[in-house]
C-alpha positions as CSV (number, residue, x, y, z in Angstrom):
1,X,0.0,0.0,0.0
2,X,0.9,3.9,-0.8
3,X,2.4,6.0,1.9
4,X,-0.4,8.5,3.5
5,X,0.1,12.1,2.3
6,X,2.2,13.4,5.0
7,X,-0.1,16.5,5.1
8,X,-2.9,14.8,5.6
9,X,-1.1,12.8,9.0
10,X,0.2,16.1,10.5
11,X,-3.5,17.4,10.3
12,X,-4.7,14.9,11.7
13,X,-2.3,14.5,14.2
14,X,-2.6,18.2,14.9
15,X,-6.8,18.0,15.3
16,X,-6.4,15.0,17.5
17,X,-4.6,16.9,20.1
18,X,-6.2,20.7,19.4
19,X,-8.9,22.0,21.5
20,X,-12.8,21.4,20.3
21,X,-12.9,25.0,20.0
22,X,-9.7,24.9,17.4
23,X,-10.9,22.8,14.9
24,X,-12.8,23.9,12.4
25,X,-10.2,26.7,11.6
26,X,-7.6,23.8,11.4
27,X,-10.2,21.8,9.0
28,X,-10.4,24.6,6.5
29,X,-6.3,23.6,5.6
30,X,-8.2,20.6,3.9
31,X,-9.2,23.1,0.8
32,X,-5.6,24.0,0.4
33,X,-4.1,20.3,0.4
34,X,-7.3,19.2,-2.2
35,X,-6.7,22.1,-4.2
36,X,-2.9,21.4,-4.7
37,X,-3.9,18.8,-7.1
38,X,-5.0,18.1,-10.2
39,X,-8.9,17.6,-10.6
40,X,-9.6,13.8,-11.8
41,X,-6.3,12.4,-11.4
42,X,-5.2,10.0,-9.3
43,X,-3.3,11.9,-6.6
44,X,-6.2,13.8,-5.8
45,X,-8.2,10.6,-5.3
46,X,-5.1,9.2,-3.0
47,X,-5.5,12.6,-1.1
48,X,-9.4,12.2,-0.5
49,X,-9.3,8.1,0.4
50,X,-6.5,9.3,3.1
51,X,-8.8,12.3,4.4
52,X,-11.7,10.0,5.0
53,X,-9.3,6.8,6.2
54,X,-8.1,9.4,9.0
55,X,-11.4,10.5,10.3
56,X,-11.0,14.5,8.7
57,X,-14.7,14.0,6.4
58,X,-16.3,13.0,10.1
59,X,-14.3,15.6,12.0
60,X,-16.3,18.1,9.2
61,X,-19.6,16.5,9.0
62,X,-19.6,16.6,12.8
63,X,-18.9,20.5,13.2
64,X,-21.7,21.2,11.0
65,X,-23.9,20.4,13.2
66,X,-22.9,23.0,16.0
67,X,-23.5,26.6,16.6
68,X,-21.1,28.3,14.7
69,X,-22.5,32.0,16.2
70,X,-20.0,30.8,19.5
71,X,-16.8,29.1,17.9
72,X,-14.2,30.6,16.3
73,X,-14.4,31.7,12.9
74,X,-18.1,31.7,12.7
75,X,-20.9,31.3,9.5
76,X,-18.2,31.5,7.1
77,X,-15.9,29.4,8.2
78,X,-19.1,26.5,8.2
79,X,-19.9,27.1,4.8
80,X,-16.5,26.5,3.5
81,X,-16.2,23.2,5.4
82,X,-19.4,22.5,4.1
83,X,-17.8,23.0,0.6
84,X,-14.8,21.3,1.9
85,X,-17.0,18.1,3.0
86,X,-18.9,18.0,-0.6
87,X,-15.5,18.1,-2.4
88,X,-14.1,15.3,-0.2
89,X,-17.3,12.7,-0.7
90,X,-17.8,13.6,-4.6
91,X,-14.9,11.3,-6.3
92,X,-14.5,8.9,-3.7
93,X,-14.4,5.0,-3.8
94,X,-14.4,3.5,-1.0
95,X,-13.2,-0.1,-0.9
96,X,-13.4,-1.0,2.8
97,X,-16.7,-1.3,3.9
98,X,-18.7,0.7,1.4
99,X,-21.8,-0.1,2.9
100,X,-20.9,2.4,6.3
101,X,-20.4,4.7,3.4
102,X,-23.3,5.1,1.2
103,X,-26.0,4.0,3.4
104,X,-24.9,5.8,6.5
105,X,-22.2,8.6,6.0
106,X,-24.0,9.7,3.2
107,X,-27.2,10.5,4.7
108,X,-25.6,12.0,7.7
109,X,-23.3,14.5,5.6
110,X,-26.5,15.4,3.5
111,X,-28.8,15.8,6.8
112,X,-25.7,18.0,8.2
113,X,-25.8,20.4,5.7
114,X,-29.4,21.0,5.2
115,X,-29.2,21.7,9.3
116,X,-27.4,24.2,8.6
117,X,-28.8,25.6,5.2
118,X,-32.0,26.0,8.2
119,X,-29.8,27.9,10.9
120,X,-28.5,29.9,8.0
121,X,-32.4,31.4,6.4
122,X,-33.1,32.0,10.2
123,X,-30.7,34.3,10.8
124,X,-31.1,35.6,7.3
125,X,-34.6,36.1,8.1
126,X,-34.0,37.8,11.6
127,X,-31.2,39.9,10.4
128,X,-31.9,43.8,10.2
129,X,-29.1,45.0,8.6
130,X,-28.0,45.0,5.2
131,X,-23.9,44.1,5.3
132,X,-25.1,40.8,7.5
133,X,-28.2,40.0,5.2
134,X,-25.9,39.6,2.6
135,X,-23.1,37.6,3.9
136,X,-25.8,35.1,5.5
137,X,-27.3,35.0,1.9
138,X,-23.6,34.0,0.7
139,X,-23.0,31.8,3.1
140,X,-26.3,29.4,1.9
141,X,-25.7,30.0,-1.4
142,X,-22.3,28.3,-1.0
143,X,-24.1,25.6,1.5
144,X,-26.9,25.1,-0.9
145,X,-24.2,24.7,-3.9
146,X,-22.4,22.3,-1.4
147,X,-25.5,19.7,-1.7
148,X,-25.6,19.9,-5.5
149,X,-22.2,18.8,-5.8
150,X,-22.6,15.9,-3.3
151,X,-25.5,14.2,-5.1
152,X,-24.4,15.3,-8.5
153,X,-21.6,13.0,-7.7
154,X,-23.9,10.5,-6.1
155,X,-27.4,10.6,-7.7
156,X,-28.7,7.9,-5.1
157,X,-28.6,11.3,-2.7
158,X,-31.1,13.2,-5.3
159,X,-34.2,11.0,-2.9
160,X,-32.7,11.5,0.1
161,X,-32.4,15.2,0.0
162,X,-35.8,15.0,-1.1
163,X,-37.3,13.4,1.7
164,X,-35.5,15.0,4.5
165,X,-37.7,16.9,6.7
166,X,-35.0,19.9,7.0
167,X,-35.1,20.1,3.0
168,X,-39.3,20.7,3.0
169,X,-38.8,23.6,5.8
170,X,-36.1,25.5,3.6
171,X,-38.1,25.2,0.9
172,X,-41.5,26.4,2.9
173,X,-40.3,29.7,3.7
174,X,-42.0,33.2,2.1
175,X,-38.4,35.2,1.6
176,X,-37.8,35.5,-1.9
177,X,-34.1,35.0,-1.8
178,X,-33.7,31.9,0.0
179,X,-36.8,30.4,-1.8
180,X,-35.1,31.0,-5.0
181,X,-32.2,29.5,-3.8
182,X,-34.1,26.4,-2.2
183,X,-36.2,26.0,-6.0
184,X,-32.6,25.9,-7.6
185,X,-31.0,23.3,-5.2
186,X,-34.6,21.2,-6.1
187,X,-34.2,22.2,-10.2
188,X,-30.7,20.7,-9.9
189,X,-32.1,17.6,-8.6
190,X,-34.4,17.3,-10.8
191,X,-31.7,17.6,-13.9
192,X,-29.3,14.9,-11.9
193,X,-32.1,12.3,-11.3
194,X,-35.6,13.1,-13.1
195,X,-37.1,9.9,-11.3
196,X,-36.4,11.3,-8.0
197,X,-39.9,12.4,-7.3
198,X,-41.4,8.8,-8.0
199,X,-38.6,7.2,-5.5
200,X,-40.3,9.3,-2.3
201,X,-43.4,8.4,-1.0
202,X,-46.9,10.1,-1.7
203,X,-47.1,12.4,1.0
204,X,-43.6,14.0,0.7
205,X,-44.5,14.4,-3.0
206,X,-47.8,16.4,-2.3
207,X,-46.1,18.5,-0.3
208,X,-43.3,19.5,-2.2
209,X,-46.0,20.1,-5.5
210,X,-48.1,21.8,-2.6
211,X,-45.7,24.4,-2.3
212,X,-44.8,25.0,-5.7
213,X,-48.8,25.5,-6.8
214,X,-49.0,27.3,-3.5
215,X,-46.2,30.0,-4.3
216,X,-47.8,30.7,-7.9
217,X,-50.8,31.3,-6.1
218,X,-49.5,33.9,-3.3
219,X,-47.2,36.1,-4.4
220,X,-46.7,38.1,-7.7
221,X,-42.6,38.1,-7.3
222,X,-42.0,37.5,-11.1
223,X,-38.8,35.4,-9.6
224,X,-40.9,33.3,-7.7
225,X,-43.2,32.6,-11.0
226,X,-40.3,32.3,-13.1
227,X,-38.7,29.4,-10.6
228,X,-41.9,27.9,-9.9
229,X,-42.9,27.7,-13.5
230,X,-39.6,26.1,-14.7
231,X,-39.8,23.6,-11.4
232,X,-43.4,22.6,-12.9
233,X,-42.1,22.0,-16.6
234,X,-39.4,20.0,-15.5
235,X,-42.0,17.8,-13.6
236,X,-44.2,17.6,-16.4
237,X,-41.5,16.7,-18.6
238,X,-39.3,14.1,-17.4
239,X,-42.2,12.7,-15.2
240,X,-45.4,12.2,-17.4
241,X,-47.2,10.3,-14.3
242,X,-47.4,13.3,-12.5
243,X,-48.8,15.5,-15.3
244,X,-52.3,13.9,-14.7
245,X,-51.6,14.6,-11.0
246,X,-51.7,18.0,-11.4
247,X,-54.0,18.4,-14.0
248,X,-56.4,16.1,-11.2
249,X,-55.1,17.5,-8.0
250,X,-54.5,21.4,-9.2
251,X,-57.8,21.9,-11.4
252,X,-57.2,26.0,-11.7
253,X,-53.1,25.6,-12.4
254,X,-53.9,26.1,-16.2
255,X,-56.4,29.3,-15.6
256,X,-53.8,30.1,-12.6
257,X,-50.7,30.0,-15.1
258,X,-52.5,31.8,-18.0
259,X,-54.4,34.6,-16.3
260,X,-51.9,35.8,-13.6
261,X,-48.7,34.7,-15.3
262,X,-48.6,36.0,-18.9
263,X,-46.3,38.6,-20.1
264,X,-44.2,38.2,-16.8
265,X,-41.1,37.8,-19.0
266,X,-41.2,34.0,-19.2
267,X,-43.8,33.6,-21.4
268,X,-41.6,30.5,-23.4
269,X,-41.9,28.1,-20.7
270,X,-45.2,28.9,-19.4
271,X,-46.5,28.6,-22.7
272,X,-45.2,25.0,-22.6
273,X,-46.2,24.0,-19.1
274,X,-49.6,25.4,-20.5
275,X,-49.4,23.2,-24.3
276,X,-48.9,20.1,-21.7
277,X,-51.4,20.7,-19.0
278,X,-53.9,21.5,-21.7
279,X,-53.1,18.3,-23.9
280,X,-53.6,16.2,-20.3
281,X,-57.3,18.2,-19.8
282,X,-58.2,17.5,-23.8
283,X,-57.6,13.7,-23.8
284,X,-60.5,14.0,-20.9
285,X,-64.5,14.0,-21.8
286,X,-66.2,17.2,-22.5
287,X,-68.3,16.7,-19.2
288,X,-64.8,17.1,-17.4
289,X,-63.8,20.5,-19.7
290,X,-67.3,22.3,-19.1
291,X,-66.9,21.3,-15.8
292,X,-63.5,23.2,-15.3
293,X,-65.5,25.9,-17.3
294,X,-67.8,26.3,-14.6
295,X,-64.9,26.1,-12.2
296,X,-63.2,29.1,-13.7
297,X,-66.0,31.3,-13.6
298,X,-67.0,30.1,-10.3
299,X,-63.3,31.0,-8.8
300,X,-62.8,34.0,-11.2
301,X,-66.1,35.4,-9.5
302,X,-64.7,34.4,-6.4
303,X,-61.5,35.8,-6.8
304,X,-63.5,39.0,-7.8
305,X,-65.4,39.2,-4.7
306,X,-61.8,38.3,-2.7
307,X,-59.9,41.2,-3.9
308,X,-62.4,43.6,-4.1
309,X,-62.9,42.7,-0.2
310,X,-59.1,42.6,0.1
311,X,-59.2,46.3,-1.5
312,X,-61.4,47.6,0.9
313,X,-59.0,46.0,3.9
314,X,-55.9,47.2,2.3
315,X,-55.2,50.7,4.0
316,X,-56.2,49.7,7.3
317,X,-54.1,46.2,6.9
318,X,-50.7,48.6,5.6
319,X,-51.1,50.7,8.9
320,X,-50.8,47.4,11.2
321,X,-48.1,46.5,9.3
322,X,-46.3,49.6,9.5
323,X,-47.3,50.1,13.0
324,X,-46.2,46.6,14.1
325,X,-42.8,47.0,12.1
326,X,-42.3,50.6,13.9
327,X,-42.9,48.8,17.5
328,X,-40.8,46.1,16.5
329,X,-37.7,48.5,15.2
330,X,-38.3,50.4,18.2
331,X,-38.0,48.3,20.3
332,X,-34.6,46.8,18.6
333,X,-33.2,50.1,19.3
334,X,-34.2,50.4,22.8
335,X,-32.2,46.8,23.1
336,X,-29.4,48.4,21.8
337,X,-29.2,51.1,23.6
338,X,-29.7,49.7,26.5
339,X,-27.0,47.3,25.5
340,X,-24.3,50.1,25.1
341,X,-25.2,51.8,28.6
342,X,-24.9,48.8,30.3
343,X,-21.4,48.8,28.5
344,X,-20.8,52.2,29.4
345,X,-22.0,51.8,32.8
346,X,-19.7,48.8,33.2
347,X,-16.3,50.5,31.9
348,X,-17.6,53.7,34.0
349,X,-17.8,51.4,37.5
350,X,-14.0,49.1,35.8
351,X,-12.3,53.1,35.9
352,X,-14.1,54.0,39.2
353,X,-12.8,51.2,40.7
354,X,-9.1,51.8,39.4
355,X,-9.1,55.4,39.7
356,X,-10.3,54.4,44.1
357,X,-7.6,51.7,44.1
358,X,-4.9,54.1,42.7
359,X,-5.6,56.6,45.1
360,X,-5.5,54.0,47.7
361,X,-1.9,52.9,46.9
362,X,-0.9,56.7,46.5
363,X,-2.2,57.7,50.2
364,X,-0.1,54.3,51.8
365,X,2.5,55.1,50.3
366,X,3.2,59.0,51.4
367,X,1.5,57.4,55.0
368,X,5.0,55.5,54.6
369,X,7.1,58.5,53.7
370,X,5.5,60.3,56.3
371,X,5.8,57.8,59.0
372,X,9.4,57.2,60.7
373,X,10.4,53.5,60.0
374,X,10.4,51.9,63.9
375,X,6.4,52.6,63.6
376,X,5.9,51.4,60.2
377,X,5.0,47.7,61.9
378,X,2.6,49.5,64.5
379,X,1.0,51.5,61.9
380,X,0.5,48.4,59.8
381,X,-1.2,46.6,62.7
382,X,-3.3,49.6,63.7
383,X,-5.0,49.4,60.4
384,X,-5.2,46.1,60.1
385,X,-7.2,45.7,63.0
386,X,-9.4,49.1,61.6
387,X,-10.0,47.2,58.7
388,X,-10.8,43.7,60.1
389,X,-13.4,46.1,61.8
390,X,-14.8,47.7,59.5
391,X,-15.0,44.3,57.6
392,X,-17.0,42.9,60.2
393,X,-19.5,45.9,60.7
394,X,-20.5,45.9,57.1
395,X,-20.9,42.0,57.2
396,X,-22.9,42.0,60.5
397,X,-25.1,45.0,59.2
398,X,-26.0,43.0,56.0
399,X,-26.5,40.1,57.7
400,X,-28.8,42.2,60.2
401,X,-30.4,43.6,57.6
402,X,-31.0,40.2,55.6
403,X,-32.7,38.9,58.4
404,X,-35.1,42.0,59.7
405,X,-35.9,41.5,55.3
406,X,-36.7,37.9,55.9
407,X,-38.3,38.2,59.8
408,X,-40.3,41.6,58.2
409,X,-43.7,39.6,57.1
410,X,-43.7,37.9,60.2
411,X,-43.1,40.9,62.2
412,X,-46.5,42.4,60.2
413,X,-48.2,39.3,60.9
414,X,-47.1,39.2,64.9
415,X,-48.5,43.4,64.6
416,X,-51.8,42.6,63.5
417,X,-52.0,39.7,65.5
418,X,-51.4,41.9,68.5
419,X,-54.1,44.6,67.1
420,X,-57.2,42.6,66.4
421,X,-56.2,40.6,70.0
422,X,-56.0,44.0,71.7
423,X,-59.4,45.2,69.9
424,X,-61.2,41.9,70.7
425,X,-60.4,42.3,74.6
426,X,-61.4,45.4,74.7
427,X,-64.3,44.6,73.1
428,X,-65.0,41.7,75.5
429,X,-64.1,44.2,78.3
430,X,-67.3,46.4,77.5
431,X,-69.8,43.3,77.1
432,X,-68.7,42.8,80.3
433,X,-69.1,45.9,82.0
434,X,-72.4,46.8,80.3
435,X,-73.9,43.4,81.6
436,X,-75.1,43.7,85.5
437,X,-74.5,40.8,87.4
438,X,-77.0,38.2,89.2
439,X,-77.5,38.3,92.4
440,X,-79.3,35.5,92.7
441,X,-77.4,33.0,90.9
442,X,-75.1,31.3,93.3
443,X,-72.6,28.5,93.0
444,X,-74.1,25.4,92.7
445,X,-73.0,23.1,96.2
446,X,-73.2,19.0,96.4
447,X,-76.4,18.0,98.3
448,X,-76.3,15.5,101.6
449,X,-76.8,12.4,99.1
450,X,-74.2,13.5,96.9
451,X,-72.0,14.4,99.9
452,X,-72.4,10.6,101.6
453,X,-72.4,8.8,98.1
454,X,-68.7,10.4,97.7
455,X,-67.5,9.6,101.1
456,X,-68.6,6.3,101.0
457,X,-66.5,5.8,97.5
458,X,-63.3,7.3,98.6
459,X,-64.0,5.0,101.9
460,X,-64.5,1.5,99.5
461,X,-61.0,2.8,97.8
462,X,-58.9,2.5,100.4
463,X,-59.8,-0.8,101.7
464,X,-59.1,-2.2,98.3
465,X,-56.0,-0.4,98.2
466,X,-54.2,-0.1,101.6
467,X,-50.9,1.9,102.2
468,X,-48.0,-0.7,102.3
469,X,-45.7,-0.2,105.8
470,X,-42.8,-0.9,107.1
471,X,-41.0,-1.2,110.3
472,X,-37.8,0.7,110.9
473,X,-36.0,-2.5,112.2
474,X,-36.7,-3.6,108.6
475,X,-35.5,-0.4,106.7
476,X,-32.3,-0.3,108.7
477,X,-31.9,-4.1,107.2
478,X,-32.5,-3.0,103.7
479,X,-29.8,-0.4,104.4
480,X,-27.1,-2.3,105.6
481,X,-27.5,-5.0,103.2
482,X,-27.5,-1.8,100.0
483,X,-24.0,-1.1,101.8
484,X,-22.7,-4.7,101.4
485,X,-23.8,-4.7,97.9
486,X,-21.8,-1.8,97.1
487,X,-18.9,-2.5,98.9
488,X,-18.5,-5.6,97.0
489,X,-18.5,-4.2,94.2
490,X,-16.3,-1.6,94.3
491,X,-13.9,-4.3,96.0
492,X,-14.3,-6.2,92.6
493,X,-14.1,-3.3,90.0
494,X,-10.6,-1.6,91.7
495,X,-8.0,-4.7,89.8
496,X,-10.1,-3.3,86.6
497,X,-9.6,0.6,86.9
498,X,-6.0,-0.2,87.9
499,X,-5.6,-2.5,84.6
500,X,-7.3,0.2,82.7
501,X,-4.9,2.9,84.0
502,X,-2.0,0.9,83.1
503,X,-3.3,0.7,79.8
504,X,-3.4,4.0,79.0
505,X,-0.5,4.7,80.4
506,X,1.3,2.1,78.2
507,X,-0.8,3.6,75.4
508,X,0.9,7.4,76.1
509,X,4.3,5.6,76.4
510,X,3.8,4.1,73.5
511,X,2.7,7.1,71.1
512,X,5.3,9.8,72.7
513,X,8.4,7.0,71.9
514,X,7.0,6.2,68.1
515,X,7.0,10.3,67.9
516,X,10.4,10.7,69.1
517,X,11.7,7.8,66.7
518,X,10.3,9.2,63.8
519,X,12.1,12.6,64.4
520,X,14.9,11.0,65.4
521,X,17.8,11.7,63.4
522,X,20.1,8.3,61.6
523,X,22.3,6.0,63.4
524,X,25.3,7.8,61.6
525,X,24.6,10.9,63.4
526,X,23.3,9.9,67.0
527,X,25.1,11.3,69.5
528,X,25.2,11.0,73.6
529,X,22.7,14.0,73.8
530,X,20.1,11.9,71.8
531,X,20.8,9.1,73.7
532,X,19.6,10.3,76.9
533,X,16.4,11.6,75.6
534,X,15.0,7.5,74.9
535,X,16.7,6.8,77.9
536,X,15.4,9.1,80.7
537,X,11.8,9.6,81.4
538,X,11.3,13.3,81.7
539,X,13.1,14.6,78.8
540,X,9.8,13.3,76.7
541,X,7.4,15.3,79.1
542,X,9.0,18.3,79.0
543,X,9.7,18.4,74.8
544,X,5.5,18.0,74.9
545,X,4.7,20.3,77.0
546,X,7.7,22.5,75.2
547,X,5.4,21.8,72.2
548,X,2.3,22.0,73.6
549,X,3.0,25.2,74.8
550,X,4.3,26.8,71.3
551,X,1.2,25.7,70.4
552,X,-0.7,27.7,72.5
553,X,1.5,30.9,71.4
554,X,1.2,30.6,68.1
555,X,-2.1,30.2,68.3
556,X,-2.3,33.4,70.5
557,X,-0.2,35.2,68.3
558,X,-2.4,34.1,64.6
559,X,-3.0,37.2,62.4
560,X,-6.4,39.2,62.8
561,X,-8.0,37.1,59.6
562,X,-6.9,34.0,60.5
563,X,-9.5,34.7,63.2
564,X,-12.6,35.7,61.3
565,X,-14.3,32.4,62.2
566,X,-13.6,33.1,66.0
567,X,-14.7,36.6,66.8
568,X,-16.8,35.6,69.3
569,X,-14.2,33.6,71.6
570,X,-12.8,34.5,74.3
571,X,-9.0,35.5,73.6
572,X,-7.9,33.2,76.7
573,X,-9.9,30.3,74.9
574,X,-7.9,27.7,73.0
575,X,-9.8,25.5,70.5
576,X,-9.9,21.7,72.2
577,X,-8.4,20.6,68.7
578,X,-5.4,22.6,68.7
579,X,-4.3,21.0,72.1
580,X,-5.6,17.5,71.5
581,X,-3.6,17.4,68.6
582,X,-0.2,17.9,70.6
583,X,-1.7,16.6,74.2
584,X,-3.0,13.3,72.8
585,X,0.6,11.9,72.6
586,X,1.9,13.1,75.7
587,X,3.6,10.7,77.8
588,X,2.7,10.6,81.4
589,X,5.5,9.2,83.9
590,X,5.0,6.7,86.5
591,X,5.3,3.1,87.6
592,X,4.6,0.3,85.2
């Protein structure tokens, strides 16, 4: 096998490790490398097998499909690796599995591109001004011209882009420039493969006649007719099953064609499209010709009555237009202005800001000139500690004021609670002054019955219940045998607090020793000095508590904002981490 062109391998090498971001502007050095040969010969076919062997053709198909408004190099750098992609595919053989090729890459390549022939008209159709209106037209021009050249090399493509969804929704549109362009792309198909429209199905093939029929009907662009009208001839020509389609379907095209259409400037081919649809209605019964007659006048008297009542609509339909196109730029404007004095506003605050910090740096530094250098460290503390307040006020004041903002409805609620309570008491307070009282209602008493029947109750209770007693010869018993209880067990329980002791002990012993080993310094370097610290047992007390207690200065002695967190401890208050983490270890003397 051939080497690989070795500028194809550094491409690819170089997209492989690029950024996502980076690679479509590295893609468009594929137009360079297929342009440096020949057209036909066999180099250029080497070049294109190696492009699509290493990956480049899906590396292009698969950047179509993103937004090009937020990578680099934008529209126009799509559109040529659109071109670049049609180039590549058109001319190509693949030998190792074809069937990946044309049945899948293929379609994928051709659904790619229309996808972005769609984001293209959009922004086309949203764009205001002129400059950007025509480079988006140039740009789908270029992606439109892009599809012709990939099925003109592969006619099997002609159906395909035919029954794609994306393909019917470009060619639905009522702008006149990207219709045109969309009616071309279908004109060319129709010259590469005239049996293309009997390959899709039914439905798609309404639809597309649908919107031809439909934009003779609606407009009176003499570029629309003249597109439309060649479209139709085309169909009528190569395809003579679909002549009796429309003559069926369409039963005013002919009376359409020759009474809006004539003397438009493309009178040569309507006259033919008219010699064939009128040869289609003559081979027909005369039942079926009066009865298109009748037609006629029926829609011609329609149309009448249509635009005279359109007429009558007109002035007051161009002043909604006009005044929903005013709004509309209006309020574009407004979004653009307010878009540059947010800007301004921004790089007003960014030179504020520098201007404030500037002076800042400017007043510390003739503080410094001005201050003698022993009080320079004093000074520096001074207003470290004003800042650290200051820092502190503003944060507890927003966080005051964040929470009266988020206690305030409650507070309202707890206020109006209090207001209807105070006016309901009061109002309970009058009922009851105004209302006299009765003398003669007394409390009511128990009666003699009810007075016995009680007594003799609480009487029946407490023989079924009696008080238990005890004698105190029998308490002091209970007593002295609690205190025998207790005594053994504390007799018992003294061997285990003494083991447990020991164990900790041990445990200390154990931890300050590994500590010392592990600072320890080699055997090389061991002197006398070093000795005597694993030998005696107070040297390791006193270097923890050394420790411990450097702990507790430096702590002490911690910069203002490495306290932010502790503001509201005591300064003689050492965090219980800080010393367990030195105290855990200490070893504690005494006898094994």
């Amino acid at each position: 096998l051939a080497a690989a062109d070795p500028r194809v391998l550094a491409l690819a090498a170089e997209v492989t490790q690029s950024r996502e971001q980076d690679i479509p502007l590295l893609l468009l050095k594929l137009k360079g490398i297929l342009s440096s040969a020949s057209l036909g010969c066999e180099e250029l076919k080497k070049i294109k097998q190696d492009i699509y062997d290493y990956d480049l053709t899906q590396y292009c198909m698969l950047v179509l499909r993103q937004d090009h408004s937020r990578l680099r190099g934008g529209w126009a750098t799509a559109a040529q690796l659109a071109e670049i992609l049609s180039h590549c595919c058109v001319g190509l053989e693949v030998k190792e599995d074809p069937e990946e090729f044309y049945k899948k890459f293929l379609p994928s390549a051709i659904d790619n591109l229309l996808v972005l022939g769609r984001r293209l008209q959009a922004r086309f159709i949203r764009t205001i001004k002129d400059e950007e209106k025509g480079a988006f037209l140039g740009w789908l021009q270029t992606v439109a011209d892009a599809i012709c050249w990939l099925f003109g090399g592969h006619v099997q493509l002609a159906a395909c882009v035919l029954q794609n969804d994306h393909f019917l929704q470009l060619l639905i549109t009522g702008d006149v420039e990207t219709a045109v362009i969309m009616m071309s792309v279908l004109h060319h198909i129709l010259r590469v493969n005239s049996s293309a429209l009997l390959q899709i199905d039914e439905e798609t093939l309404h639809s597309v006649l649908d919107e031809l029929v439909y934009k003779l009907s609606s407009t009176t662009n003499p570029v629309i007719g003249n597109a439309a009208t060649k479209l139709l001839l085309l169909v009528a020509k190569y395809c003579k099953e679909l002549v009796k389609l429309l003559t069926t379907r369409y039963k005013g095209l002919r009376e359409l064609l020759s009474n809006q259409w004539t003397g438009k400037g493309f009178d040569k081919h309507l006259g033919q499209l008219l010699d064939l649809l009128y040869l289609e209605q003559s081979s027909g019964k005369g039942e079926m010709q009066r009865q298109h007659q009748a037609a006629c006048k029926i829609q011609a008297a329609w149309r009448g009555f249509q635009t005279r009542k359109r007429i009558k609509k007109l002035p007051q339909a161009v002043t909604t237009l006009q005044r929903s196109f005013r709004a509309k730029r209006e309020q574009e404007l407004q979004h653009l202005r307010k878009q540059k004095e947010d800007e301004t506003l921004k790089l007003q605050m960014q030179l504020q800001r520098q201007r404030a910090m500037r002076l800042f740096h400017e007043r510390q530094l003739a503080l410094l000139d001005i201050i003698h250098a022993s009080q320079v460290d004093k000074y520096m503390e001074e207003m470290e500690g004003k800042s650290a307040l200051t820092i502190q006020r503003f944060w507890r004041g927003y966080r005051a004021r964040r929470k009266f903002h988020l206690q305030k409805q409650s507070l309202k609620e707890y206020k109006a609670a209090v207001i209807i309570q105070r006016a309901a008491c009061k109002f309970l307070e009058k009922r009851r002054r105004r209302r006299p009282p009765c003398p003669w209602k007394d409390p009511k008493g128990l009666t003699d019955e009810q007075r016995l029947a009680l007594q003799q109750k609480v009487d029946d209770y407490i023989k079924l219940h009696p008080a238990s007693q005890m004698s105190e010869e029998m308490s002091k018993e209970l007593h002295m045998q609690a205190q025998e209880k207790l005594a053994q067990f504390l007799r018992r329980s003294r061997p285990d607090r003494r083991a447990a002791q020991r164990r900790e002990v041990l445990l200390a012993q154990v931890n300050a020793n590994m500590e010392l080993l592990m600072s320890a310094p080699g055997l090389a370097e061991t002197t006398e000095k070093v000795l005597d610290v694993f030998m005696s047992r107070s040297i390791p007390v006193a270097t923890k508590a050394r420790q411990s207690h450097n702990t507790m200065l430096k702590y002490t002695r911690c910069p203002w904002w490495k306290k932010l967190g502790d503001e509201f401890m005591e300064d003689d208050i050492i965090p219980d981490d800080a010393l367990s983490a030195e105290l855990g270890t200490l070893f504690i003397g005494g006898r094994k």
